[in-house]
CSV table of C-alpha atoms and ligand atoms in Angstrom, one decimal:
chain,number,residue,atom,x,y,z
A,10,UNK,CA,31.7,-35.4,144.3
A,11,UNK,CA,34.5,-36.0,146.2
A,12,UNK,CA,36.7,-33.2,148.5
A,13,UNK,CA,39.7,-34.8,146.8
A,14,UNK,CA,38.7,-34.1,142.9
A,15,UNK,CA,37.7,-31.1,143.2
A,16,UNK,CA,40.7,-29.3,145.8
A,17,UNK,CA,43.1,-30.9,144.3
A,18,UNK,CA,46.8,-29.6,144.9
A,19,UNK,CA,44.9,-28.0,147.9
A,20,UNK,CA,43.7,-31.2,149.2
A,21,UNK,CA,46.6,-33.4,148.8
A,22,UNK,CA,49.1,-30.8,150.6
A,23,UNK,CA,46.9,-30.2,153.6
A,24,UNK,CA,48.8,-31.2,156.7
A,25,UNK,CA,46.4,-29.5,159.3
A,26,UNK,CA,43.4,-31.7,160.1
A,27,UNK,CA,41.3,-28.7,160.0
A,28,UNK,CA,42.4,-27.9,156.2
A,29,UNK,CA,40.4,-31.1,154.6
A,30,UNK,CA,38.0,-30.7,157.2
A,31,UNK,CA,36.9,-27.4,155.8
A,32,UNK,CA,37.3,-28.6,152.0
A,33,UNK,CA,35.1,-31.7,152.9
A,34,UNK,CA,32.4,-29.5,154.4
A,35,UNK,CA,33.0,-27.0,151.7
A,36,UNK,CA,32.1,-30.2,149.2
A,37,UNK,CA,29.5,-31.5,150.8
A,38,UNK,CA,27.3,-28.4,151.1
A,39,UNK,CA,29.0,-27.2,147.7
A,40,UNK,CA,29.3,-23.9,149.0
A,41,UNK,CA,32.8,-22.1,149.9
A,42,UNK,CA,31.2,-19.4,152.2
A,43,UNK,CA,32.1,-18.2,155.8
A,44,UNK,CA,29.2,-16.0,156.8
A,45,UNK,CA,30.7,-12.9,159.1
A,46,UNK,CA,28.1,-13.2,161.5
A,47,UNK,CA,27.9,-9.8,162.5
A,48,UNK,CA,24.3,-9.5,164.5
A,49,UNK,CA,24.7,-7.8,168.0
A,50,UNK,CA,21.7,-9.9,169.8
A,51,UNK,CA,21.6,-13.7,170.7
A,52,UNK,CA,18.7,-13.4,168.8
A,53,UNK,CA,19.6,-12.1,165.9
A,54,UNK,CA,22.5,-14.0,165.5
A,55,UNK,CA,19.8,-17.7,166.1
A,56,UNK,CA,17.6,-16.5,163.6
A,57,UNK,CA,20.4,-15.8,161.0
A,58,UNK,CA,22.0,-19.5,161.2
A,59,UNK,CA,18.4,-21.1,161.1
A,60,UNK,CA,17.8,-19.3,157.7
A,61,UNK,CA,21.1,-19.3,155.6
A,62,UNK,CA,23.1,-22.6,158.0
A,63,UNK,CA,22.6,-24.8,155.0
A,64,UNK,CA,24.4,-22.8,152.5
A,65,UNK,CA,27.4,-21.9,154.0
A,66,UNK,CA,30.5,-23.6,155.4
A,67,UNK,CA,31.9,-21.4,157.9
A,68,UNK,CA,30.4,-19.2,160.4
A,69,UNK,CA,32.8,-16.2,161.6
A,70,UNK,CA,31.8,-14.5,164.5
A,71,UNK,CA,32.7,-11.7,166.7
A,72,UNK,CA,32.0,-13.0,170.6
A,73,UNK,CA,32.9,-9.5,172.0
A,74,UNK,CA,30.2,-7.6,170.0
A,75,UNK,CA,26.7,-9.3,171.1
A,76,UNK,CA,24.8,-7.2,173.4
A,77,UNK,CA,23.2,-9.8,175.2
A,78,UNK,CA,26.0,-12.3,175.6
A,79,UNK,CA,26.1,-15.4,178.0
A,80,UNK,CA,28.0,-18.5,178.4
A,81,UNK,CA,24.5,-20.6,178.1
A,82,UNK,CA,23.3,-18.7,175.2
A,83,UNK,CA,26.7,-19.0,173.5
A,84,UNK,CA,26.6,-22.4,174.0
A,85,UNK,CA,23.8,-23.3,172.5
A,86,UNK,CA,24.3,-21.4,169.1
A,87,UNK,CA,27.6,-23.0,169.1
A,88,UNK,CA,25.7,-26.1,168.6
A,89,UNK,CA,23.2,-24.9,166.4
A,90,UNK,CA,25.6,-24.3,164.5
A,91,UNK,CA,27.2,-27.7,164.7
A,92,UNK,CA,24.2,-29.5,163.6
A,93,UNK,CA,24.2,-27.2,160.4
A,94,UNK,CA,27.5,-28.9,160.3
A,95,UNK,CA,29.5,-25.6,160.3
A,96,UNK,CA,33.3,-24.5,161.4
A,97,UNK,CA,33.5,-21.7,163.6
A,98,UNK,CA,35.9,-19.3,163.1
A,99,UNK,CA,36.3,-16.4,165.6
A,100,UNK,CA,38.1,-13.4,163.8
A,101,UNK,CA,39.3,-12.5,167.1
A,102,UNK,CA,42.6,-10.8,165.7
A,103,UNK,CA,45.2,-12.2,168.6
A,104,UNK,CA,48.3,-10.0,168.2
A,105,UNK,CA,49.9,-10.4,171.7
A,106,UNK,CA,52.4,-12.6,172.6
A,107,UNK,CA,52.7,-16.0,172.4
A,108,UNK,CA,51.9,-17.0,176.9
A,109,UNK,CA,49.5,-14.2,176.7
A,110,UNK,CA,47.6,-15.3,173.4
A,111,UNK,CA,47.5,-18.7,174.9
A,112,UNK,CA,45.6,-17.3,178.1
A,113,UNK,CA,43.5,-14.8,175.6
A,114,UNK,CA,42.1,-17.8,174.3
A,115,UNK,CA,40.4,-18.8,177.7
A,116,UNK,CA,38.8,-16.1,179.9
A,117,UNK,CA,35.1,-15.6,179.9
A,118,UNK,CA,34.3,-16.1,176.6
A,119,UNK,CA,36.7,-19.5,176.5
A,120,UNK,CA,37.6,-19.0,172.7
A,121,UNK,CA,39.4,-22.3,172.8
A,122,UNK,CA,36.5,-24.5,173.6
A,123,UNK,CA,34.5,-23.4,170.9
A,124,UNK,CA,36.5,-22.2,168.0
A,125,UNK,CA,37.8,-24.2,165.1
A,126,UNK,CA,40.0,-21.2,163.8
A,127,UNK,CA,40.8,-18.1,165.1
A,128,UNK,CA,42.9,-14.9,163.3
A,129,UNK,CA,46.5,-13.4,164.1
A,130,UNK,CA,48.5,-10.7,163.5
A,131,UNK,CA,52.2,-12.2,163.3
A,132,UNK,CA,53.4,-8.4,164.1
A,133,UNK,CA,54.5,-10.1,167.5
A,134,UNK,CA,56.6,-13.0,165.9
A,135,UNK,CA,56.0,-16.3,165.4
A,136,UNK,CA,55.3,-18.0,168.7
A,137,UNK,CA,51.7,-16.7,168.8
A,138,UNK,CA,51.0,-19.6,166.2
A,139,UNK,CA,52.2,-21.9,169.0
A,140,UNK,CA,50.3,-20.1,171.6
A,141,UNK,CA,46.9,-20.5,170.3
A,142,UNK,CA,47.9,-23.9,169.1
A,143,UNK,CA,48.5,-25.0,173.0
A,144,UNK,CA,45.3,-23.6,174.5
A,145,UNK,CA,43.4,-25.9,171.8
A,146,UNK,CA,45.8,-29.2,173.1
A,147,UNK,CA,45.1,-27.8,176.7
A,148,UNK,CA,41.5,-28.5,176.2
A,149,UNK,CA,41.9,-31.4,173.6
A,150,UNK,CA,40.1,-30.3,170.6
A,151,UNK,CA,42.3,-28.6,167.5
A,152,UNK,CA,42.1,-26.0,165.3
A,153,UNK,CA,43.3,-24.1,162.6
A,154,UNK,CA,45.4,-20.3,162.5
A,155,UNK,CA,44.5,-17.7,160.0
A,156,UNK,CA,47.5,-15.1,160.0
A,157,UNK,CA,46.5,-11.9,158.6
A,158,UNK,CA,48.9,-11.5,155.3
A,159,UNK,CA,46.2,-9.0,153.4
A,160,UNK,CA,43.4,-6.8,154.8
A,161,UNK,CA,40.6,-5.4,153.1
A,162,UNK,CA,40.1,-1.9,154.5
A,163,UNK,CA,41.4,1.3,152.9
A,164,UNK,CA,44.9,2.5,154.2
A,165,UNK,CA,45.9,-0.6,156.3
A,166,UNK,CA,49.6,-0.9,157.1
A,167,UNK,CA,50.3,-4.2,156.0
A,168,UNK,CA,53.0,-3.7,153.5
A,169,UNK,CA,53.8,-5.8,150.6
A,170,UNK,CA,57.3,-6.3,152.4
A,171,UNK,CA,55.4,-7.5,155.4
A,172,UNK,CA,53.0,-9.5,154.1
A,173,UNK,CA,55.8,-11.2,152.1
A,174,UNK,CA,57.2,-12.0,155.7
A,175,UNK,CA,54.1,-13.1,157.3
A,176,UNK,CA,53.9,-15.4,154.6
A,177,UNK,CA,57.3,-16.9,154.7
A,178,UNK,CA,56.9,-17.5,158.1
A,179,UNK,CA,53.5,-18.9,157.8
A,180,UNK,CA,54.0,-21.1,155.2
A,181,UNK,CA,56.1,-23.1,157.3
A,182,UNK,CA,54.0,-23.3,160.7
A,183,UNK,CA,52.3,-26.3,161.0
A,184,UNK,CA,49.2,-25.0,163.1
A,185,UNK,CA,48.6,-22.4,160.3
A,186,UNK,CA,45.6,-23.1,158.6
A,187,UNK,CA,46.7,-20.3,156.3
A,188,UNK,CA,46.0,-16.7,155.5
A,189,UNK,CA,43.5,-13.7,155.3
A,190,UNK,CA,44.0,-12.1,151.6
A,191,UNK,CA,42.3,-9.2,150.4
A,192,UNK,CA,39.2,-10.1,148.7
A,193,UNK,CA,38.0,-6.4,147.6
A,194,UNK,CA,41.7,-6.8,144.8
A,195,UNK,CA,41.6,-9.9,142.6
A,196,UNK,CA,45.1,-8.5,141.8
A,197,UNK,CA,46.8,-8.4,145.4
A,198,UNK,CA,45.0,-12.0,145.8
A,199,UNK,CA,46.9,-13.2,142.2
A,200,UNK,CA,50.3,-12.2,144.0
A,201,UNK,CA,49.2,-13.7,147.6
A,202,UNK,CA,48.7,-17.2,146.2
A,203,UNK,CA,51.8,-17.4,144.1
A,204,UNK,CA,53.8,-16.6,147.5
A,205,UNK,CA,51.5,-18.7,149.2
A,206,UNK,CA,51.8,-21.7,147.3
A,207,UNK,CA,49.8,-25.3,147.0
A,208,UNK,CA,49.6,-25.9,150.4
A,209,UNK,CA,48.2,-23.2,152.4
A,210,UNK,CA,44.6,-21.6,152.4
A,211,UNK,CA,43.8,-18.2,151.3
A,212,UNK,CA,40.1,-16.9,152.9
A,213,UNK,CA,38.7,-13.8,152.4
A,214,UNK,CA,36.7,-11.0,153.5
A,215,UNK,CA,36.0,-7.7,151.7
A,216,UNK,CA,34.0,-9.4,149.0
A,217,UNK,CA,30.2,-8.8,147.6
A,218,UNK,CA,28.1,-8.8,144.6
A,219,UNK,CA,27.6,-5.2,145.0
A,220,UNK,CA,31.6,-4.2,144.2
A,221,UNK,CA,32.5,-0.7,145.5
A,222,UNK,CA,33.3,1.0,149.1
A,223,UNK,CA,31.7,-0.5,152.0
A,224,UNK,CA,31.1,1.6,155.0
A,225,UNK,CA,34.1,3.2,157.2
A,226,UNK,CA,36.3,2.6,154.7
A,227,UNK,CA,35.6,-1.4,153.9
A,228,UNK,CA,36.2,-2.0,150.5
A,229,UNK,CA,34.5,-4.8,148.3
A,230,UNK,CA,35.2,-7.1,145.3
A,231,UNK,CA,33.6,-9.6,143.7
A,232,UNK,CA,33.0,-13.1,145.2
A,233,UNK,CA,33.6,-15.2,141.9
A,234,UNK,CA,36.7,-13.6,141.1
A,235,UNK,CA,38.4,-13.6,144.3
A,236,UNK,CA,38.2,-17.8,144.2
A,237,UNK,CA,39.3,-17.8,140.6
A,238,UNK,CA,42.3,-15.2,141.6
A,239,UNK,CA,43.7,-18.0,144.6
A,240,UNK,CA,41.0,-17.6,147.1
A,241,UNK,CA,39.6,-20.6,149.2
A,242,UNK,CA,36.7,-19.3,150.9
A,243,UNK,CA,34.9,-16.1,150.6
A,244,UNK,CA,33.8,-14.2,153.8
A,245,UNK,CA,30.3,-12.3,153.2
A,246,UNK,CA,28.7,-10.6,156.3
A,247,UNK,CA,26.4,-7.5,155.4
A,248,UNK,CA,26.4,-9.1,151.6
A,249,UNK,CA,24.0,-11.3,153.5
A,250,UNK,CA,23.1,-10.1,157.0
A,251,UNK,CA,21.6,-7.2,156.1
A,252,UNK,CA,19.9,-8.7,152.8
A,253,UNK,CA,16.3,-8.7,153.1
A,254,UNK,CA,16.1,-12.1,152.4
A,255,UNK,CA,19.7,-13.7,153.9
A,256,UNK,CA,18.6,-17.1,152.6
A,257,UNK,CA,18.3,-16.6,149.1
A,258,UNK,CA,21.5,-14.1,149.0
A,259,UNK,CA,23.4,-16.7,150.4
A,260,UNK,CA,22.2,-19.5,147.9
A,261,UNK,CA,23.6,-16.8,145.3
A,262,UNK,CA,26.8,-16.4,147.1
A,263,UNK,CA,26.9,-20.2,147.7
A,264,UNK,CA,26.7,-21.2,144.0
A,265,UNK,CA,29.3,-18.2,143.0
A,266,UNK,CA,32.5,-19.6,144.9
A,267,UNK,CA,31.6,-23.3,144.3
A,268,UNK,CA,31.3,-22.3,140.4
A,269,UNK,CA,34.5,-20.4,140.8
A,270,UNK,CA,36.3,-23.5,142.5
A,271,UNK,CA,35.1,-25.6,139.8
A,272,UNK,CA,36.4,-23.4,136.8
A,273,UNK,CA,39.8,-22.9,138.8
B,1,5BU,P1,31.2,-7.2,155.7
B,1,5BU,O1,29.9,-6.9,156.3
B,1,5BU,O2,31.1,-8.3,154.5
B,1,5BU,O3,32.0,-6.0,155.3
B,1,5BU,O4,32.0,-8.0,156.9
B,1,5BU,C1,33.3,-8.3,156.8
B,1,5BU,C2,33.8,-9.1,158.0
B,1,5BU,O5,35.1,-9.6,157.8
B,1,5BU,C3,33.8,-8.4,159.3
B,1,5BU,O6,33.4,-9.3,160.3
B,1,5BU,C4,35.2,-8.0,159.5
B,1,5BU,O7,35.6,-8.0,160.9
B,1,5BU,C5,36.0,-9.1,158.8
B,1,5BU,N1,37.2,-8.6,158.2
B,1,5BU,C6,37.3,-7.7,157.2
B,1,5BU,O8,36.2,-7.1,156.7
B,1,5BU,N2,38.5,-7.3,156.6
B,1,5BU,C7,39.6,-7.8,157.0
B,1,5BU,O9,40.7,-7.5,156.5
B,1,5BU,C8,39.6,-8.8,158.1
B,1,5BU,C9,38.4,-9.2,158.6
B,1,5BU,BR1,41.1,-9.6,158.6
């Protein structure tokens, strides 16, 4: 099957390279989900892409959580998980601005040469899309901004009137790959999408099989319905993580969202 059939709308108004890179990965391994990577040892996190890599599309990690961090290491799962053919997304949240985020995306853990898309708040205006945008030119690779419109935890402040905003702005950046929506309410996602439009993607977390209350707060929905309701990629960490067996659960998860896509 074809990237094109199946996104539709979604594939024939994606202006960011990254956007129809995703959807042709997404195709191939007919699977629409970004594991949240969320294991605090080198090892941990190795072992976890070797068993559920060819079942997902994205990998999302957290650099600044692994116990045992180190350039070399890093490195290496990086391309681990390049030859299970994955984009790497680093939820790193930049909310600074826009010379700042740019420098943010260098340092030690050099977030520019390895990530395919990164997150932003746009609570500091809309030259932090540009920012992050230059530190991938600077070290010629590119890369795709998720802005934060939705979250899924309990009590966050972003306000309908704000989200409305982010959107608005977002819509029209170029090096916007799109935006985070609230996976844990079909309903907020409905809303998201019609703002959003054709063009944009729509990721996100707060989903699981098991719907309910996550821990500190998290709150979860289901998988399938969060593709049906506008969503573009689900993003599952303890849902699989912490499964006994990740593989399996992420097989499940895998043939949810590309069912969903199809019957959207
Ligand atoms: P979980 O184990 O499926 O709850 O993990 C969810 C992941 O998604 C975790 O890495 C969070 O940092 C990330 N996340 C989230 O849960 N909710 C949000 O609104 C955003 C990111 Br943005």
């Amino acid at each position: 099957m074809q990237a094109s059939e199946v996104w539709g709308n979604r594939w024939s108004n994606a202006v960011l390279p990254m956007a129809r890179k995703y959807m042709e990965v997404a195709t191939e391994k007919q699977s629409l989900v970004c594991l949240a990577a969320d294991r605090t040892t080198m090892s941990g996190l190795f072992e976890l892409v070797k068993e559920v890599g060819p079942y997902i599309a994205a990998l999302k990690t957290h650099v600044d959580l692994v116990d045992d961090w180190s350039i070399t290491a890093w490195e290496e799962f990086c391309q681990l998980a390049k030859q299970y053919n994955l984009l790497i997304f680093e939820d790193r949240k930049f909310a600074d601005i826009g010379k700042i985020s740019q420098s943010q995306m260098g340092g030690i853990y050099d977030i520019r040469s390895w990530s395919d898309i990164v997150t932003a708040h746009l609570i500091s205006g809309p030259d932090i899309v540009d920012g992050l945008q230059s530190a991938w030119k600077g070290v010629d690779r590119q890369g795709g901004v998720l802005l934060l419109a939705q979250m899924s935890s309990r009590g966050n402040l972003l306000t309908e009137d704000y989200s409305q905003s982010v959107v608005d702005k977002g819509v029209q950046s170029e090096g916007v790959l799109g935006f985070i929506g609230n996976g844990s309410r079909p309903e907020e996602l409905r809303v998201l999408r019609q703002r959003v439009g054709e063009e944009k993607m729509i990721w996100t977390p707060g989903v699981n099989i098991a719907v309910g209350d996550g821990e500190m707060g998290q709150r979860y929905g289901d998988p399938y319905e969060a593709i049906i309701a506008g969503s573009d990629c689900i993003i599952v960490g303890s849902g699989i993580h912490k499964a006994e067996n990740p593989s399996d659960v992420a097989k499940e998860y895998a043939k949810l969202s590309w069912q969903g896509l199809l019957d959207r």
